[in-house]
Short mmCIF file of C-alpha atoms and ligand atoms in Angstrom, two decimals:
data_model
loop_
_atom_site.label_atom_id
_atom_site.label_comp_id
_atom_site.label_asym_id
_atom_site.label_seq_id
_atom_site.Cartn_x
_atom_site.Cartn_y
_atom_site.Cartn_z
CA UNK B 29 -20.18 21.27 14.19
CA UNK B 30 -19.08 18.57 16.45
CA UNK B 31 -15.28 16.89 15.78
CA UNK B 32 -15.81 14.56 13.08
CA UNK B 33 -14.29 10.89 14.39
CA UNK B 34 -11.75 9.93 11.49
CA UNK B 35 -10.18 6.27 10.77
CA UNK B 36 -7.26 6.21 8.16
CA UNK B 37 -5.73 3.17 7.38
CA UNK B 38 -2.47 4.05 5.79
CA UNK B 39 0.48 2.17 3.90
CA UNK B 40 3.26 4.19 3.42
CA UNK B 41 4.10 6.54 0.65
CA UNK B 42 0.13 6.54 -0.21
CA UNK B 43 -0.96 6.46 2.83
CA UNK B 44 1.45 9.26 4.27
CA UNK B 45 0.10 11.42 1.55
CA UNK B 46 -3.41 11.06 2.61
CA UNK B 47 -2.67 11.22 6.38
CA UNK B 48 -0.88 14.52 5.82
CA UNK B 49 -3.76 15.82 4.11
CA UNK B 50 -5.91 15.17 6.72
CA UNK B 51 -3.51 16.57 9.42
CA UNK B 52 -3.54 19.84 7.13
CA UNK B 53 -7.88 19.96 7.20
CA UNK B 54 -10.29 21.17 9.25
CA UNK B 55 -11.13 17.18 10.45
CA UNK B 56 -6.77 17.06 11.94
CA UNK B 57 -7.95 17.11 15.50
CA UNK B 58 -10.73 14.24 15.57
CA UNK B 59 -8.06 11.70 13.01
CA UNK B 60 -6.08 8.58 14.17
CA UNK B 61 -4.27 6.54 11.79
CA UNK B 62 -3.66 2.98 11.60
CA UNK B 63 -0.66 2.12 9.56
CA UNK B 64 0.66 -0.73 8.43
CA UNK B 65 3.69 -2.91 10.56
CA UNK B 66 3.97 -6.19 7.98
CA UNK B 67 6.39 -4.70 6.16
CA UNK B 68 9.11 -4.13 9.16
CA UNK B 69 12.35 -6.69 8.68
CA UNK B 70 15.52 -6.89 11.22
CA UNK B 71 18.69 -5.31 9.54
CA UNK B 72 21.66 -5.60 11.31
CA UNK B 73 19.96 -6.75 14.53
CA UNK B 74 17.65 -3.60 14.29
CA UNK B 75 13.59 -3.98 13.96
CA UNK B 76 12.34 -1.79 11.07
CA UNK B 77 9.04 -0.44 10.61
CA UNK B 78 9.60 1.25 7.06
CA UNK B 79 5.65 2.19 6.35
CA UNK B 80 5.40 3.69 10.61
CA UNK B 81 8.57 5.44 10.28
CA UNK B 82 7.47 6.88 6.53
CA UNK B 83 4.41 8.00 8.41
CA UNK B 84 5.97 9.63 11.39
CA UNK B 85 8.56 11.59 9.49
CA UNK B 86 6.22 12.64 6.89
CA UNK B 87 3.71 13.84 9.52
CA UNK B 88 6.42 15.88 11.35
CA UNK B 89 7.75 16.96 7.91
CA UNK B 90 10.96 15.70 8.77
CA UNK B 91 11.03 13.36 5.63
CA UNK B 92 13.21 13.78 2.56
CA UNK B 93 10.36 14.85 -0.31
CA UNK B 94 12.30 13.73 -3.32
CA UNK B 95 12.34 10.27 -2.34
CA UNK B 96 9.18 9.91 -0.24
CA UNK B 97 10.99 7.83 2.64
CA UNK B 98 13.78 8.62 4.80
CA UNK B 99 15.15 11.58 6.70
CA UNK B 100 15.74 15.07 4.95
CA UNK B 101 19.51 16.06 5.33
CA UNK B 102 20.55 12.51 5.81
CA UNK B 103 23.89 11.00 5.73
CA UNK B 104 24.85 7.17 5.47
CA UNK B 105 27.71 7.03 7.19
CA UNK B 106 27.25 3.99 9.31
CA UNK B 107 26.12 2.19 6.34
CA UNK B 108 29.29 2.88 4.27
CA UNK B 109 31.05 1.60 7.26
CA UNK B 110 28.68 -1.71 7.36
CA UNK B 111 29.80 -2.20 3.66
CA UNK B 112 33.30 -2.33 4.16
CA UNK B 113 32.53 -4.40 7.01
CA UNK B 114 31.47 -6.85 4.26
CA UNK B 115 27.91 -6.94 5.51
CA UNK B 116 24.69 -6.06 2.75
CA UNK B 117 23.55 -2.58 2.57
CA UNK B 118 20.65 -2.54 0.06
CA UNK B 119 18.25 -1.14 2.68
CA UNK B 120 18.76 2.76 2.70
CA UNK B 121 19.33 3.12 6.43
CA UNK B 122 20.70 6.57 6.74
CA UNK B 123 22.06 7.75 9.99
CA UNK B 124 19.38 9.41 11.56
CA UNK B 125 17.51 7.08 10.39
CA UNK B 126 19.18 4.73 12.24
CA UNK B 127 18.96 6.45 15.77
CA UNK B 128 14.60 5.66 14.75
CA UNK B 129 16.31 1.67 14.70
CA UNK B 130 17.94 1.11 18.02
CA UNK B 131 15.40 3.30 19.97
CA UNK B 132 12.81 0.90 18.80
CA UNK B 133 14.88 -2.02 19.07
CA UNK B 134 15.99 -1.58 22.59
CA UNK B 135 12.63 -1.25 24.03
CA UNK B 136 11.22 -3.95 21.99
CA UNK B 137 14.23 -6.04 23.61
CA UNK B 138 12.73 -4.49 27.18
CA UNK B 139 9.13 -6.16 26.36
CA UNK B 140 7.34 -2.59 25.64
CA UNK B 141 4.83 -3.21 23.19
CA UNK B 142 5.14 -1.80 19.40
CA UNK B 143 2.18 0.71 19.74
CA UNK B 144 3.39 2.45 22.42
CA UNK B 145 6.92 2.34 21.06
CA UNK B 146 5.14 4.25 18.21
CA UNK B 147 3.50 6.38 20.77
CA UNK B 148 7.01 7.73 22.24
CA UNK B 149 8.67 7.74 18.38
CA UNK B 150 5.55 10.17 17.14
CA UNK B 151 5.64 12.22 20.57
CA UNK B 152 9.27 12.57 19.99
CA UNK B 153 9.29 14.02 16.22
CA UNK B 154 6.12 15.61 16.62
CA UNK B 155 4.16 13.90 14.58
CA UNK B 156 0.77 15.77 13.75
CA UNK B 157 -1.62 13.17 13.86
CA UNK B 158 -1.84 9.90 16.43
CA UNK B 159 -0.52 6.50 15.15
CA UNK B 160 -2.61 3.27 15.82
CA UNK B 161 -0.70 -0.65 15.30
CA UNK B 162 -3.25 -3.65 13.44
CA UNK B 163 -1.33 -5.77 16.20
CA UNK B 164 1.32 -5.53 18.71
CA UNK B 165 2.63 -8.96 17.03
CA UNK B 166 5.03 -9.75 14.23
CA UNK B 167 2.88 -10.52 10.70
CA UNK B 168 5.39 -9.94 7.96
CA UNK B 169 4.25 -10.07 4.19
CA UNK B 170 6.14 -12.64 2.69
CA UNK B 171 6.08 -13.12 -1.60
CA UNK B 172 6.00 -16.19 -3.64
CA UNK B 173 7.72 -14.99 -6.59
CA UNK B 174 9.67 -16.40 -9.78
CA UNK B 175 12.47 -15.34 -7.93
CA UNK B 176 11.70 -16.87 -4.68
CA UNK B 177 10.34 -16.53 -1.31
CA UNK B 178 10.99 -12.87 -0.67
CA UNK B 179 10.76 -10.71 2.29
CA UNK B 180 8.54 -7.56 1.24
CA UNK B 181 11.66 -5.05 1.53
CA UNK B 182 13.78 -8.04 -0.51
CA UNK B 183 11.25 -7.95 -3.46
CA UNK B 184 10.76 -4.27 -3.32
CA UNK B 185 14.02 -2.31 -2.16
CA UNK B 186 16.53 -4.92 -3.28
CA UNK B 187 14.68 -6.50 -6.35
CA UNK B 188 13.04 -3.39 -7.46
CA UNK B 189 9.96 -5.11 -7.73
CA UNK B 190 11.54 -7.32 -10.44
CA UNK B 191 9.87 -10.38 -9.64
CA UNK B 192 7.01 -12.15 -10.48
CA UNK B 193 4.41 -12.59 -7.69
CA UNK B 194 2.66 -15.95 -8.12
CA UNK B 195 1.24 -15.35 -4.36
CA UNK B 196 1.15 -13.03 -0.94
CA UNK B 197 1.35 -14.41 2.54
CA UNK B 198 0.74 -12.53 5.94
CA UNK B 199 3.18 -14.27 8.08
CA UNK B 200 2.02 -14.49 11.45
CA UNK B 201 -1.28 -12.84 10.79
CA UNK B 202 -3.33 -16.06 11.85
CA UNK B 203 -2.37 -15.96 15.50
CA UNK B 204 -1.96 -12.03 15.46
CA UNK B 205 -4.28 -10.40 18.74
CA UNK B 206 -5.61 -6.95 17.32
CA UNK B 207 -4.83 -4.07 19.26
CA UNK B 208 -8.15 -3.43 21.21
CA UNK B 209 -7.58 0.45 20.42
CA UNK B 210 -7.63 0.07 17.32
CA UNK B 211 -10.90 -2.12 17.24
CA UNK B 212 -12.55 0.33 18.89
CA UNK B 213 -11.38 3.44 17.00
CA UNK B 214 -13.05 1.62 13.78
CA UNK B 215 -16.26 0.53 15.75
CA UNK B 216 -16.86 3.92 17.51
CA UNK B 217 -15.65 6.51 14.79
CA UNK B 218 -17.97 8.24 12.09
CA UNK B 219 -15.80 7.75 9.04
CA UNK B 220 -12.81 5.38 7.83
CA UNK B 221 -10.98 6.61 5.13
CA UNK B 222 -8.48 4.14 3.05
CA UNK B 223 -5.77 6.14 1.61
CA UNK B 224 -4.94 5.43 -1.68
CA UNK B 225 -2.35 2.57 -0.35
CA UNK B 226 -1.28 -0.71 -1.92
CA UNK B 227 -4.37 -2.82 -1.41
CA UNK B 228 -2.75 -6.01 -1.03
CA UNK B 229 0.31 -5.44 0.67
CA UNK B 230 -0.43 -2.36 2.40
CA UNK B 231 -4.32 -1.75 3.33
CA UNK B 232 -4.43 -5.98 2.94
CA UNK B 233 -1.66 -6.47 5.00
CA UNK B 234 -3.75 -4.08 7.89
CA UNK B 235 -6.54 -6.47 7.15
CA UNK B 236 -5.02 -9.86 7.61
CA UNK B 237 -5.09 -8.84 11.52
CA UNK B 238 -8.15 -11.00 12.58
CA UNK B 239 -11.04 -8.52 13.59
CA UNK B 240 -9.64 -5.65 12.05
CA UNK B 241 -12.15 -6.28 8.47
CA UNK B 242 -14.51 -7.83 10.78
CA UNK B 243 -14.78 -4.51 12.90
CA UNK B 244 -14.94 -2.36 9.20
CA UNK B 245 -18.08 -5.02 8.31
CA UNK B 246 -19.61 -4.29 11.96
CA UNK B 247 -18.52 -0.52 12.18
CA UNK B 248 -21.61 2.67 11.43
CA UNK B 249 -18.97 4.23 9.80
CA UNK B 250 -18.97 5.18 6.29
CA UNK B 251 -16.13 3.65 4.66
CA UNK B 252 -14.47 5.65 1.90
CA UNK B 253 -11.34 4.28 -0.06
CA UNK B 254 -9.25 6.21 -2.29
CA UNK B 255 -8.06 4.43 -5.42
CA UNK B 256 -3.84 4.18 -5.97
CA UNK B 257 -4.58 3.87 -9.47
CA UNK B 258 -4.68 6.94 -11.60
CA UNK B 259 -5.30 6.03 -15.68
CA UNK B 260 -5.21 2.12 -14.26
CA UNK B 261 -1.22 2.60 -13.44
CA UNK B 262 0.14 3.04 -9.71
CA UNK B 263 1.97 6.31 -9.43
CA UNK B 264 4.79 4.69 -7.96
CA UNK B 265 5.01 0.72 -6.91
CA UNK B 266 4.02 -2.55 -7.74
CA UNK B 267 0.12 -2.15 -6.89
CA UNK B 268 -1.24 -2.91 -10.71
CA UNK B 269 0.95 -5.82 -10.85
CA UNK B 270 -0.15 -7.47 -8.02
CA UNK B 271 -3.64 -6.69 -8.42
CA UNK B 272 -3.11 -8.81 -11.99
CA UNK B 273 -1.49 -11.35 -10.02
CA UNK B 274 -4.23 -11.89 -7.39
CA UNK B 275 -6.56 -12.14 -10.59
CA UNK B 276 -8.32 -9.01 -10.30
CA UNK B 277 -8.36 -6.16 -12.75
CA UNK B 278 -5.75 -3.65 -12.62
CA UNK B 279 -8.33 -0.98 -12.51
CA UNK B 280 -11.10 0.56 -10.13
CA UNK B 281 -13.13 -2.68 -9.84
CA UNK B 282 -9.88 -3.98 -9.02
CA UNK B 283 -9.80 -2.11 -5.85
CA UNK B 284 -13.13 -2.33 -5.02
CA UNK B 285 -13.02 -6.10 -5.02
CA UNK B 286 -9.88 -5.79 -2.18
CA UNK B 287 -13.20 -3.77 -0.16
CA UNK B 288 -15.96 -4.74 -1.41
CA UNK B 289 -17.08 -7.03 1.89
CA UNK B 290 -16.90 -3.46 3.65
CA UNK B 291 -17.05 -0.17 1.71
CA UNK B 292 -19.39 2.17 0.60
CA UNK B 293 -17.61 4.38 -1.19
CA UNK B 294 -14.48 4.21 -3.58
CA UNK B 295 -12.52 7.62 -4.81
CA UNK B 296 -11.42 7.49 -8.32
CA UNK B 297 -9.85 9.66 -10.69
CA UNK B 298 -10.96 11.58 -13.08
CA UNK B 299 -8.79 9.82 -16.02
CA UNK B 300 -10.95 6.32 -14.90
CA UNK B 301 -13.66 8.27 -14.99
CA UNK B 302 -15.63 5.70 -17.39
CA UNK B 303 -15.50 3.02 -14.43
CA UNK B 304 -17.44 5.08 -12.74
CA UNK B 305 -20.92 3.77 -14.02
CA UNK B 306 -19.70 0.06 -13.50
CA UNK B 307 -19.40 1.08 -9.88
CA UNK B 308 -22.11 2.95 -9.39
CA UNK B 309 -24.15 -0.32 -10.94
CA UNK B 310 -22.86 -2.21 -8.06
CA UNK B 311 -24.44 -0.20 -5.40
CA UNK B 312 -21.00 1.46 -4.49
CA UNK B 313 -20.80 5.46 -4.20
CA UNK B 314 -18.02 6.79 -6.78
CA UNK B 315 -16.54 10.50 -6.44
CA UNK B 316 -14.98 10.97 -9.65
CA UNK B 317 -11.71 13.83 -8.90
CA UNK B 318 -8.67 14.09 -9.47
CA UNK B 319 -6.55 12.40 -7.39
CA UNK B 320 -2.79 13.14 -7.61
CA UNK B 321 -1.19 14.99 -4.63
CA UNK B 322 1.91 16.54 -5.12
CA UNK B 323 2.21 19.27 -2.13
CA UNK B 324 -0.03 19.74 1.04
CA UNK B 325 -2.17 21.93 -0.79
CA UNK B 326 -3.41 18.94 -3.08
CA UNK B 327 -3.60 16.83 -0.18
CA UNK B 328 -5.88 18.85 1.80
CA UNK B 329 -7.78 19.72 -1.06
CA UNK B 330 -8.11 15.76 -2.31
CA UNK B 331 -8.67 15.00 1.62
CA UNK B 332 -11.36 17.85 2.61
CA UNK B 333 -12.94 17.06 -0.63
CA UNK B 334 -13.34 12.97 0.40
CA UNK B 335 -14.42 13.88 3.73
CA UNK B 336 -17.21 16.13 2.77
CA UNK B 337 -18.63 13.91 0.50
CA UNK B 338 -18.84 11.41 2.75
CA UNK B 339 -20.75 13.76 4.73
CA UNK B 340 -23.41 14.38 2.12
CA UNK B 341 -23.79 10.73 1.17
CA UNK B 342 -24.89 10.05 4.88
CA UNK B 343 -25.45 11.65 7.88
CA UNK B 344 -22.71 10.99 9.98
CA UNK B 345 -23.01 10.81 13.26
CA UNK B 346 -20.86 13.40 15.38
CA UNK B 347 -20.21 12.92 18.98
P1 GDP G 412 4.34 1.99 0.31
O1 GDP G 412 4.02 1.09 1.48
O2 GDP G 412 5.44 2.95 0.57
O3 GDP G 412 4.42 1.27 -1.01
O4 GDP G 412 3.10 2.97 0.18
P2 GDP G 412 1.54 2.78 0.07
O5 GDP G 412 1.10 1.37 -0.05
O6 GDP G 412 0.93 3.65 1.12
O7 GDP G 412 1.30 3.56 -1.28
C1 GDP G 412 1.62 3.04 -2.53
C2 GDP G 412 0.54 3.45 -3.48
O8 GDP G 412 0.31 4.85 -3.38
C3 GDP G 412 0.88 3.19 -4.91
O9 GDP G 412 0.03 2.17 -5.40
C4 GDP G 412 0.61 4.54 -5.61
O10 GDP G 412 -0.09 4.40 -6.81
C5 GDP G 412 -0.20 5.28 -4.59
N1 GDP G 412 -0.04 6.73 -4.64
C6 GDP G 412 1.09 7.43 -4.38
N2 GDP G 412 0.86 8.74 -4.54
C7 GDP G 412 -0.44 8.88 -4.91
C8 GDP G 412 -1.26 10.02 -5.23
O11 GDP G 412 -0.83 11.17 -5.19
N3 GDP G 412 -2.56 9.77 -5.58
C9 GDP G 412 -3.07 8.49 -5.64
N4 GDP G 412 -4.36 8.32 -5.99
N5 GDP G 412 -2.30 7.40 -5.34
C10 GDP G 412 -1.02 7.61 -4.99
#
């Protein structure tokens, strides 16, 4: 068969679980990824791209597993010496970690543009799949909460999520230019997959680019998301919660409503299996499996499983 032409849109932790699952299927060589840049923050005069950088490690298997994020075999050294130096050291910025931080920062400071410093940064670590940018500009997700007006890293690495989100903002995301290759990797591909992401401030934040939902509403592609939710709960992160603070359902329809202007077909697992028929009522297509992925083996499985059925619910059309 012809190379299937694969879209993910990817978060982080989520989304590098799905994007590694695709790397490790038969569809690896015809997959491009779009990940997510409005959670990247300046620490200590450095620009960082948490979700990217989760993605690149994780698809060069050069992250640390237990936590998800980060280098394996790190050490923090700089950033003990930045706390004596009296300066704030909640974000985990390990050392080689670090070296990711003032590569990108330089040649941001010499004008190159952020997707092809992603480019060199995925060339370099030997990342398995190619990384696509929503925008070359700054949007940065930005939290009403009962706690404030939070960055995204304040509310989730330095407030643990403990805050109540009254309302999301995609700062920047009005006057954001979408990156024409990305555009036209979602108009001229034969499937977009949504990994099972945070739909509001990871997949959503991808969205608030202008054209990028447009081109998903225009695309022939079949559009497939993968629900985070497994038994209505996230597996990790703040996703239910903010789904109950946009006023939608913590739950499958939840997710769907984040897609509905542009999907056909929504993943769920088998523990929500009884949303299924509520779905299914709604015109959407439902796969009903289960969805937690644990090692690569899971992830291909989950991945190649999403991908086929795709391919029986329409005939895609390979190039
Ligand atoms: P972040 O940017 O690092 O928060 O990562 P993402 O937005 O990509 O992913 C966060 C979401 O991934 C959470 O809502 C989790 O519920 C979901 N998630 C993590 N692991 C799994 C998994 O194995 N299966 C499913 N279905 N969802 C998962």
């Amino acid at each position: 068969m012809a190379e299937l032409n694969i879209t993910l849109l990817a978060g982080g932790v989520g989304g590098a679980k799905a994007a590694e699952g695709l790397a490790a299927s038969q569809y690896a060589s015809g997959t491009r990824v779009v990940g997510n840049i409005a959670d990247d923050e300046e620490f200590h005069g450095l620009w960082v791209s948490p979700d990217i950088d989760t993605l690149i490690y994780s698809l060069a298997d050069k992250i640390d597993r237990q936590q998800g994020w980060g280098r394996k075999g790190e050490t923090h050294q700089v950033l003990q010496e930045l706390a004596l130096l009296g300066q704030e050291t909640w974000m985990t910025l390990g050392d080689l970690d670090l070296a990711t931080h003032i590569y990108r920062t330089a040649l941001k400071k010499q004008g190159m543009s952020a997707s092809e410093i992603t480019r060199r940064l995925a060339q370099y670590h030997g990342a398995s799949l190619p990384i696509l940018l929503p925008t070359d500009d700054v949007v940065q997700t930005k939290l009403h909460t009962d706690k404030g007006y939070l960055s995204f890293q304040e509310y989730f690495v330095r407030e643990h999520c403990d805050a109540q989100v009254k309302r999301v903002e995609y700062v920047g995301a009005e006057t954001a230019t979408p990156c024409e290759a990305t555009l036209e990797q979602i108009q001229n591909c034969d499937l977009v997959v949504l990994a099972p992401s945070n739909p509001i401030v990871s997949i959503g934040a991808i969205l608030s680019v202008p054209g990028i939902a447009e081109a998903l509403e225009n695309t022939s592609a079949y559009v497939i998301a993968i629900s985070p939710l497994i038994a209505g709960k996230t597996v990790k992160g703040p996703a239910d919660q903010m789904l109950a603070a946009m006023g939608k359902p913590a739950n499958s329809m939840g997710i769907y409503q984040c897609y509905q202007r542009f999907i056909d077909a929504l993943v769920i697992d088998e523990s929500d299996r009884q949303e299924a028929s509520a779905l299914h009522d709604l015109g959407v297509d439902v796969l009903v499996t289960p969805s937690f992925m644990s090692n690569t083996d899971e992830k291909r499985d989950l991945l190649s499983k999403v991908v086929d059925f795709a391919l029986q619910r329409q005939t895609i059309r390979v190039a």
